[in-house]
Amino acid sequence: NTTIDLAGRIPQDTVIVSESGIRTSADVAKLRRAGINAFLIGESLMRCEDPAAMLKELINGGDCGVAPVPRHDEGSASRSEK
């Protein structure tokens, strides 16, 4: 939630990287909907039994997809209204 809270303070032409607390595809999807551009996922991958499978799930699971979400979409607008 910290990344999403801070994202509204970051200029629109800046790439935002979320760096902590990403454990599930739902986490990735939530961040993508908020206009977050990239993700640093370390501990969750290091602790799981099958990092490759987990990475596939993070990328393809839920509604997160693989294409980047532009920051000027509806996710950005709703973020700035908070």
mmCIF file of N, CA and C in Angstrom:
data_model
loop_
_atom_site.group_PDB
_atom_site.id
_atom_site.type_symbol
_atom_site.label_atom_id
_atom_site.label_comp_id
_atom_site.label_asym_id
_atom_site.label_seq_id
_atom_site.Cartn_x
_atom_site.Cartn_y
_atom_site.Cartn_z
ATOM 1 N N ASN A 1 0.808 -1.206 0.000
ATOM 2 C CA ASN A 1 0.000 0.000 0.000
ATOM 3 C C ASN A 1 0.847 1.265 0.000
ATOM 4 N N THR A 2 2.064 1.191 0.501
ATOM 5 C CA THR A 2 2.932 2.369 0.536
ATOM 6 C C THR A 2 3.206 2.875 -0.870
ATOM 7 N N THR A 3 3.495 1.966 -1.790
ATOM 8 C CA THR A 3 3.758 2.373 -3.169
ATOM 9 C C THR A 3 2.550 3.092 -3.744
ATOM 10 N N ILE A 4 1.384 2.550 -3.536
ATOM 11 C CA ILE A 4 0.168 3.166 -4.073
ATOM 12 C C ILE A 4 -0.061 4.521 -3.419
ATOM 13 N N ASP A 5 0.157 4.612 -2.122
ATOM 14 C CA ASP A 5 -0.015 5.888 -1.421
ATOM 15 C C ASP A 5 0.941 6.957 -1.950
ATOM 16 N N LEU A 6 2.175 6.566 -2.237
ATOM 17 C CA LEU A 6 3.178 7.527 -2.706
ATOM 18 C C LEU A 6 3.063 7.830 -4.203
ATOM 19 N N ALA A 7 2.468 6.942 -4.960
ATOM 20 C CA ALA A 7 2.419 7.089 -6.413
ATOM 21 C C ALA A 7 1.768 8.396 -6.860
ATOM 22 N N GLY A 8 0.789 8.859 -6.136
ATOM 23 C CA GLY A 8 0.122 10.107 -6.494
ATOM 24 C C GLY A 8 1.010 11.328 -6.375
ATOM 25 N N ARG A 9 2.127 11.199 -5.688
ATOM 26 C CA ARG A 9 3.068 12.308 -5.496
ATOM 27 C C ARG A 9 4.210 12.296 -6.522
ATOM 28 N N ILE A 10 4.241 11.262 -7.357
ATOM 29 C CA ILE A 10 5.330 11.084 -8.316
ATOM 30 C C ILE A 10 4.884 11.604 -9.678
ATOM 31 N N PRO A 11 5.748 12.357 -10.374
ATOM 32 C CA PRO A 11 5.377 12.881 -11.698
ATOM 33 C C PRO A 11 4.923 11.769 -12.645
ATOM 34 N N GLN A 12 3.959 12.062 -13.495
ATOM 35 C CA GLN A 12 3.366 11.076 -14.390
ATOM 36 C C GLN A 12 4.362 10.439 -15.354
ATOM 37 N N ASP A 13 5.430 11.127 -15.698
ATOM 38 C CA ASP A 13 6.390 10.581 -16.665
ATOM 39 C C ASP A 13 7.507 9.778 -15.994
ATOM 40 N N THR A 14 7.334 9.405 -14.732
ATOM 41 C CA THR A 14 8.327 8.664 -13.976
ATOM 42 C C THR A 14 7.922 7.199 -13.857
ATOM 43 N N VAL A 15 8.873 6.306 -14.062
ATOM 44 C CA VAL A 15 8.617 4.877 -13.861
ATOM 45 C C VAL A 15 8.592 4.611 -12.362
ATOM 46 N N ILE A 16 7.536 3.948 -11.908
ATOM 47 C CA ILE A 16 7.402 3.615 -10.489
ATOM 48 C C ILE A 16 7.700 2.133 -10.303
ATOM 49 N N VAL A 17 8.599 1.824 -9.364
ATOM 50 C CA VAL A 17 8.948 0.445 -9.043
ATOM 51 C C VAL A 17 8.509 0.164 -7.615
ATOM 52 N N SER A 18 7.666 -0.852 -7.452
ATOM 53 C CA SER A 18 7.271 -1.279 -6.120
ATOM 54 C C SER A 18 8.284 -2.315 -5.651
ATOM 55 N N GLU A 19 8.820 -2.130 -4.443
ATOM 56 C CA GLU A 19 9.973 -2.918 -4.021
ATOM 57 C C GLU A 19 9.749 -3.849 -2.844
ATOM 58 N N SER A 20 8.563 -3.964 -2.313
ATOM 59 C CA SER A 20 8.442 -4.772 -1.109
ATOM 60 C C SER A 20 7.029 -5.314 -0.937
ATOM 61 N N GLY A 21 6.942 -6.466 -0.309
ATOM 62 C CA GLY A 21 5.645 -7.013 0.087
ATOM 63 C C GLY A 21 4.840 -7.641 -1.027
ATOM 64 N N ILE A 22 5.459 -7.983 -2.137
ATOM 65 C CA ILE A 22 4.729 -8.581 -3.258
ATOM 66 C C ILE A 22 4.861 -10.092 -3.141
ATOM 67 N N ARG A 23 3.720 -10.741 -2.893
ATOM 68 C CA ARG A 23 3.736 -12.180 -2.649
ATOM 69 C C ARG A 23 2.818 -12.966 -3.577
ATOM 70 N N THR A 24 1.812 -12.326 -4.143
ATOM 71 C CA THR A 24 0.824 -13.035 -4.951
ATOM 72 C C THR A 24 0.511 -12.267 -6.229
ATOM 73 N N SER A 25 -0.134 -12.959 -7.162
ATOM 74 C CA SER A 25 -0.561 -12.288 -8.394
ATOM 75 C C SER A 25 -1.596 -11.207 -8.081
ATOM 76 N N ALA A 26 -2.353 -11.381 -7.009
ATOM 77 C CA ALA A 26 -3.312 -10.347 -6.610
ATOM 78 C C ALA A 26 -2.588 -9.070 -6.194
ATOM 79 N N ASP A 27 -1.430 -9.209 -5.538
ATOM 80 C CA ASP A 27 -0.625 -8.036 -5.175
ATOM 81 C C ASP A 27 -0.166 -7.305 -6.436
ATOM 82 N N VAL A 28 0.327 -8.067 -7.417
ATOM 83 C CA VAL A 28 0.788 -7.476 -8.676
ATOM 84 C C VAL A 28 -0.373 -6.802 -9.394
ATOM 85 N N ALA A 29 -1.505 -7.468 -9.460
ATOM 86 C CA ALA A 29 -2.672 -6.910 -10.148
ATOM 87 C C ALA A 29 -3.117 -5.600 -9.498
ATOM 88 N N LYS A 30 -3.142 -5.561 -8.190
ATOM 89 C CA LYS A 30 -3.546 -4.341 -7.470
ATOM 90 C C LYS A 30 -2.598 -3.191 -7.793
ATOM 91 N N LEU A 31 -1.302 -3.472 -7.788
ATOM 92 C CA LEU A 31 -0.316 -2.437 -8.096
ATOM 93 C C LEU A 31 -0.439 -1.981 -9.547
ATOM 94 N N ARG A 32 -0.647 -2.907 -10.463
ATOM 95 C CA ARG A 32 -0.782 -2.552 -11.883
ATOM 96 C C ARG A 32 -2.010 -1.671 -12.096
ATOM 97 N N ARG A 33 -3.111 -2.008 -11.432
ATOM 98 C CA ARG A 33 -4.326 -1.182 -11.562
ATOM 99 C C ARG A 33 -4.087 0.238 -11.061
ATOM 100 N N ALA A 34 -3.155 0.382 -10.119
ATOM 101 C CA ALA A 34 -2.826 1.704 -9.574
ATOM 102 C C ALA A 34 -1.796 2.440 -10.432
ATOM 103 N N GLY A 35 -1.367 1.808 -11.539
ATOM 104 C CA GLY A 35 -0.435 2.458 -12.441
ATOM 105 C C GLY A 35 1.030 2.213 -12.146
ATOM 106 N N ILE A 36 1.326 1.248 -11.292
ATOM 107 C CA ILE A 36 2.718 0.929 -10.979
ATOM 108 C C ILE A 36 3.313 0.202 -12.178
ATOM 109 N N ASN A 37 4.535 0.590 -12.555
ATOM 110 C CA ASN A 37 5.139 0.117 -13.791
ATOM 111 C C ASN A 37 6.019 -1.118 -13.653
ATOM 112 N N ALA A 38 6.664 -1.307 -12.512
ATOM 113 C CA ALA A 38 7.612 -2.406 -12.362
ATOM 114 C C ALA A 38 7.618 -2.889 -10.918
ATOM 115 N N PHE A 39 8.165 -4.102 -10.732
ATOM 116 C CA PHE A 39 8.113 -4.745 -9.427
ATOM 117 C C PHE A 39 9.446 -5.407 -9.117
ATOM 118 N N LEU A 40 9.935 -5.202 -7.916
ATOM 119 C CA LEU A 40 11.135 -5.885 -7.443
ATOM 120 C C LEU A 40 10.664 -6.948 -6.460
ATOM 121 N N ILE A 41 10.787 -8.197 -6.876
ATOM 122 C CA ILE A 41 10.292 -9.304 -6.061
ATOM 123 C C ILE A 41 11.480 -10.187 -5.724
ATOM 124 N N GLY A 42 11.856 -10.235 -4.469
ATOM 125 C CA GLY A 42 13.028 -10.997 -4.086
ATOM 126 C C GLY A 42 12.738 -12.070 -3.066
ATOM 127 N N GLU A 43 12.388 -11.657 -1.862
ATOM 128 C CA GLU A 43 12.237 -12.597 -0.755
ATOM 129 C C GLU A 43 11.195 -13.673 -1.044
ATOM 130 N N SER A 44 10.070 -13.285 -1.604
ATOM 131 C CA SER A 44 9.018 -14.275 -1.892
ATOM 132 C C SER A 44 9.520 -15.351 -2.847
ATOM 133 N N LEU A 45 10.281 -14.948 -3.857
ATOM 134 C CA LEU A 45 10.828 -15.927 -4.799
ATOM 135 C C LEU A 45 11.902 -16.791 -4.153
ATOM 136 N N MET A 46 12.716 -16.185 -3.308
ATOM 137 C CA MET A 46 13.796 -16.937 -2.665
ATOM 138 C C MET A 46 13.278 -17.958 -1.662
ATOM 139 N N ARG A 47 12.144 -17.683 -1.049
ATOM 140 C CA ARG A 47 11.611 -18.572 -0.018
ATOM 141 C C ARG A 47 10.699 -19.675 -0.561
ATOM 142 N N CYS A 48 10.211 -19.523 -1.787
ATOM 143 C CA CYS A 48 9.269 -20.528 -2.299
ATOM 144 C C CYS A 48 10.019 -21.750 -2.826
ATOM 145 N N GLU A 49 9.306 -22.865 -2.919
ATOM 146 C CA GLU A 49 9.915 -24.112 -3.373
ATOM 147 C C GLU A 49 10.213 -24.100 -4.862
ATOM 148 N N ASP A 50 9.382 -23.428 -5.647
ATOM 149 C CA ASP A 50 9.544 -23.419 -7.105
ATOM 150 C C ASP A 50 9.479 -21.972 -7.607
ATOM 151 N N PRO A 51 10.611 -21.265 -7.592
ATOM 152 C CA PRO A 51 10.619 -19.856 -8.002
ATOM 153 C C PRO A 51 10.104 -19.635 -9.424
ATOM 154 N N ALA A 52 10.419 -20.540 -10.345
ATOM 155 C CA ALA A 52 9.959 -20.380 -11.730
ATOM 156 C C ALA A 52 8.438 -20.426 -11.800
ATOM 157 N N ALA A 53 7.836 -21.370 -11.097
ATOM 158 C CA ALA A 53 6.374 -21.471 -11.091
ATOM 159 C C ALA A 53 5.749 -20.240 -10.437
ATOM 160 N N MET A 54 6.353 -19.784 -9.360
ATOM 161 C CA MET A 54 5.819 -18.598 -8.687
ATOM 162 C C MET A 54 5.902 -17.376 -9.593
ATOM 163 N N LEU A 55 7.016 -17.221 -10.300
ATOM 164 C CA LEU A 55 7.168 -16.086 -11.203
ATOM 165 C C LEU A 55 6.130 -16.138 -12.319
ATOM 166 N N LYS A 56 5.899 -17.321 -12.868
ATOM 167 C CA LYS A 56 4.851 -17.461 -13.891
ATOM 168 C C LYS A 56 3.499 -17.054 -13.330
ATOM 169 N N GLU A 57 3.204 -17.478 -12.109
ATOM 170 C CA GLU A 57 1.930 -17.122 -11.476
ATOM 171 C C GLU A 57 1.834 -15.614 -11.258
ATOM 172 N N LEU A 58 2.922 -14.991 -10.801
ATOM 173 C CA LEU A 58 2.912 -13.542 -10.578
ATOM 174 C C LEU A 58 2.677 -12.783 -11.878
ATOM 175 N N ILE A 59 3.260 -13.267 -12.966
ATOM 176 C CA ILE A 59 3.130 -12.593 -14.256
ATOM 177 C C ILE A 59 1.777 -12.860 -14.889
ATOM 178 N N ASN A 60 1.342 -14.117 -14.870
ATOM 179 C CA ASN A 60 0.149 -14.511 -15.616
ATOM 180 C C ASN A 60 -1.101 -14.681 -14.773
ATOM 181 N N GLY A 61 -0.961 -14.783 -13.463
ATOM 182 C CA GLY A 61 -2.102 -15.056 -12.600
ATOM 183 C C GLY A 61 -3.053 -13.881 -12.485
ATOM 184 N N GLY A 62 -4.258 -14.176 -12.121
ATOM 185 C CA GLY A 62 -5.252 -13.127 -11.915
ATOM 186 C C GLY A 62 -5.423 -12.278 -13.153
ATOM 187 N N ASP A 63 -5.553 -10.987 -12.963
ATOM 188 C CA ASP A 63 -5.762 -10.092 -14.096
ATOM 189 C C ASP A 63 -4.550 -9.214 -14.362
ATOM 190 N N CYS A 64 -3.370 -9.630 -13.891
ATOM 191 C CA CYS A 64 -2.214 -8.750 -14.031
ATOM 192 C C CYS A 64 -1.607 -8.791 -15.422
ATOM 193 N N GLY A 65 -1.741 -9.891 -16.159
ATOM 194 C CA GLY A 65 -1.221 -9.949 -17.513
ATOM 195 C C GLY A 65 0.272 -9.677 -17.583
ATOM 196 N N VAL A 66 0.767 -9.348 -18.766
ATOM 197 C CA VAL A 66 2.186 -9.068 -18.920
ATOM 198 C C VAL A 66 2.463 -7.712 -19.531
ATOM 199 N N ALA A 67 1.479 -7.062 -20.123
ATOM 200 C CA ALA A 67 1.701 -5.755 -20.739
ATOM 201 C C ALA A 67 1.718 -4.667 -19.676
ATOM 202 N N PRO A 68 2.623 -3.686 -19.799
ATOM 203 C CA PRO A 68 2.657 -2.599 -18.820
ATOM 204 C C PRO A 68 1.398 -1.744 -18.887
ATOM 205 N N VAL A 69 1.004 -1.208 -17.774
ATOM 206 C CA VAL A 69 -0.157 -0.329 -17.701
ATOM 207 C C VAL A 69 0.340 1.112 -17.727
ATOM 208 N N PRO A 70 -0.057 1.918 -18.729
ATOM 209 C CA PRO A 70 0.385 3.320 -18.755
ATOM 210 C C PRO A 70 -0.131 4.065 -17.541
ATOM 211 N N ARG A 71 0.640 5.019 -17.055
ATOM 212 C CA ARG A 71 0.237 5.762 -15.868
ATOM 213 C C ARG A 71 -0.872 6.751 -16.145
ATOM 214 N N HIS A 72 -1.212 6.990 -17.392
ATOM 215 C CA HIS A 72 -2.260 7.959 -17.706
ATOM 216 C C HIS A 72 -3.634 7.313 -17.849
ATOM 217 N N ASP A 73 -3.753 6.017 -17.498
ATOM 218 C CA ASP A 73 -5.033 5.331 -17.631
ATOM 219 C C ASP A 73 -5.932 5.588 -16.423
ATOM 220 N N GLU A 74 -7.046 4.867 -16.350
ATOM 221 C CA GLU A 74 -8.006 5.047 -15.255
ATOM 222 C C GLU A 74 -7.383 4.786 -13.892
ATOM 223 N N GLY A 75 -6.430 3.860 -13.794
ATOM 224 C CA GLY A 75 -5.779 3.568 -12.516
ATOM 225 C C GLY A 75 -5.095 4.796 -11.962
ATOM 226 N N SER A 76 -4.459 5.573 -12.821
ATOM 227 C CA SER A 76 -3.792 6.794 -12.382
ATOM 228 C C SER A 76 -4.791 7.826 -11.919
ATOM 229 N N ALA A 77 -5.905 7.940 -12.660
ATOM 230 C CA ALA A 77 -6.910 8.927 -12.282
ATOM 231 C C ALA A 77 -7.508 8.608 -10.925
ATOM 232 N N SER A 78 -7.815 7.318 -10.707
ATOM 233 C CA SER A 78 -8.407 6.968 -9.427
ATOM 234 C C SER A 78 -7.405 7.123 -8.294
ATOM 235 N N ARG A 79 -6.126 6.902 -8.587
ATOM 236 C CA ARG A 79 -5.095 7.062 -7.566
ATOM 237 C C ARG A 79 -5.009 8.507 -7.120
ATOM 238 N N SER A 80 -5.068 9.447 -8.066
ATOM 239 C CA SER A 80 -4.906 10.854 -7.711
ATOM 240 C C SER A 80 -6.124 11.416 -6.985
ATOM 241 N N GLU A 81 -7.248 10.726 -7.086
ATOM 242 C CA GLU A 81 -8.458 11.187 -6.403
ATOM 243 C C GLU A 81 -8.454 10.828 -4.933
ATOM 244 N N LYS A 82 -7.563 9.928 -4.513
ATOM 245 C CA LYS A 82 -7.542 9.488 -3.100
ATOM 246 C C LYS A 82 -7.058 10.581 -2.190
#
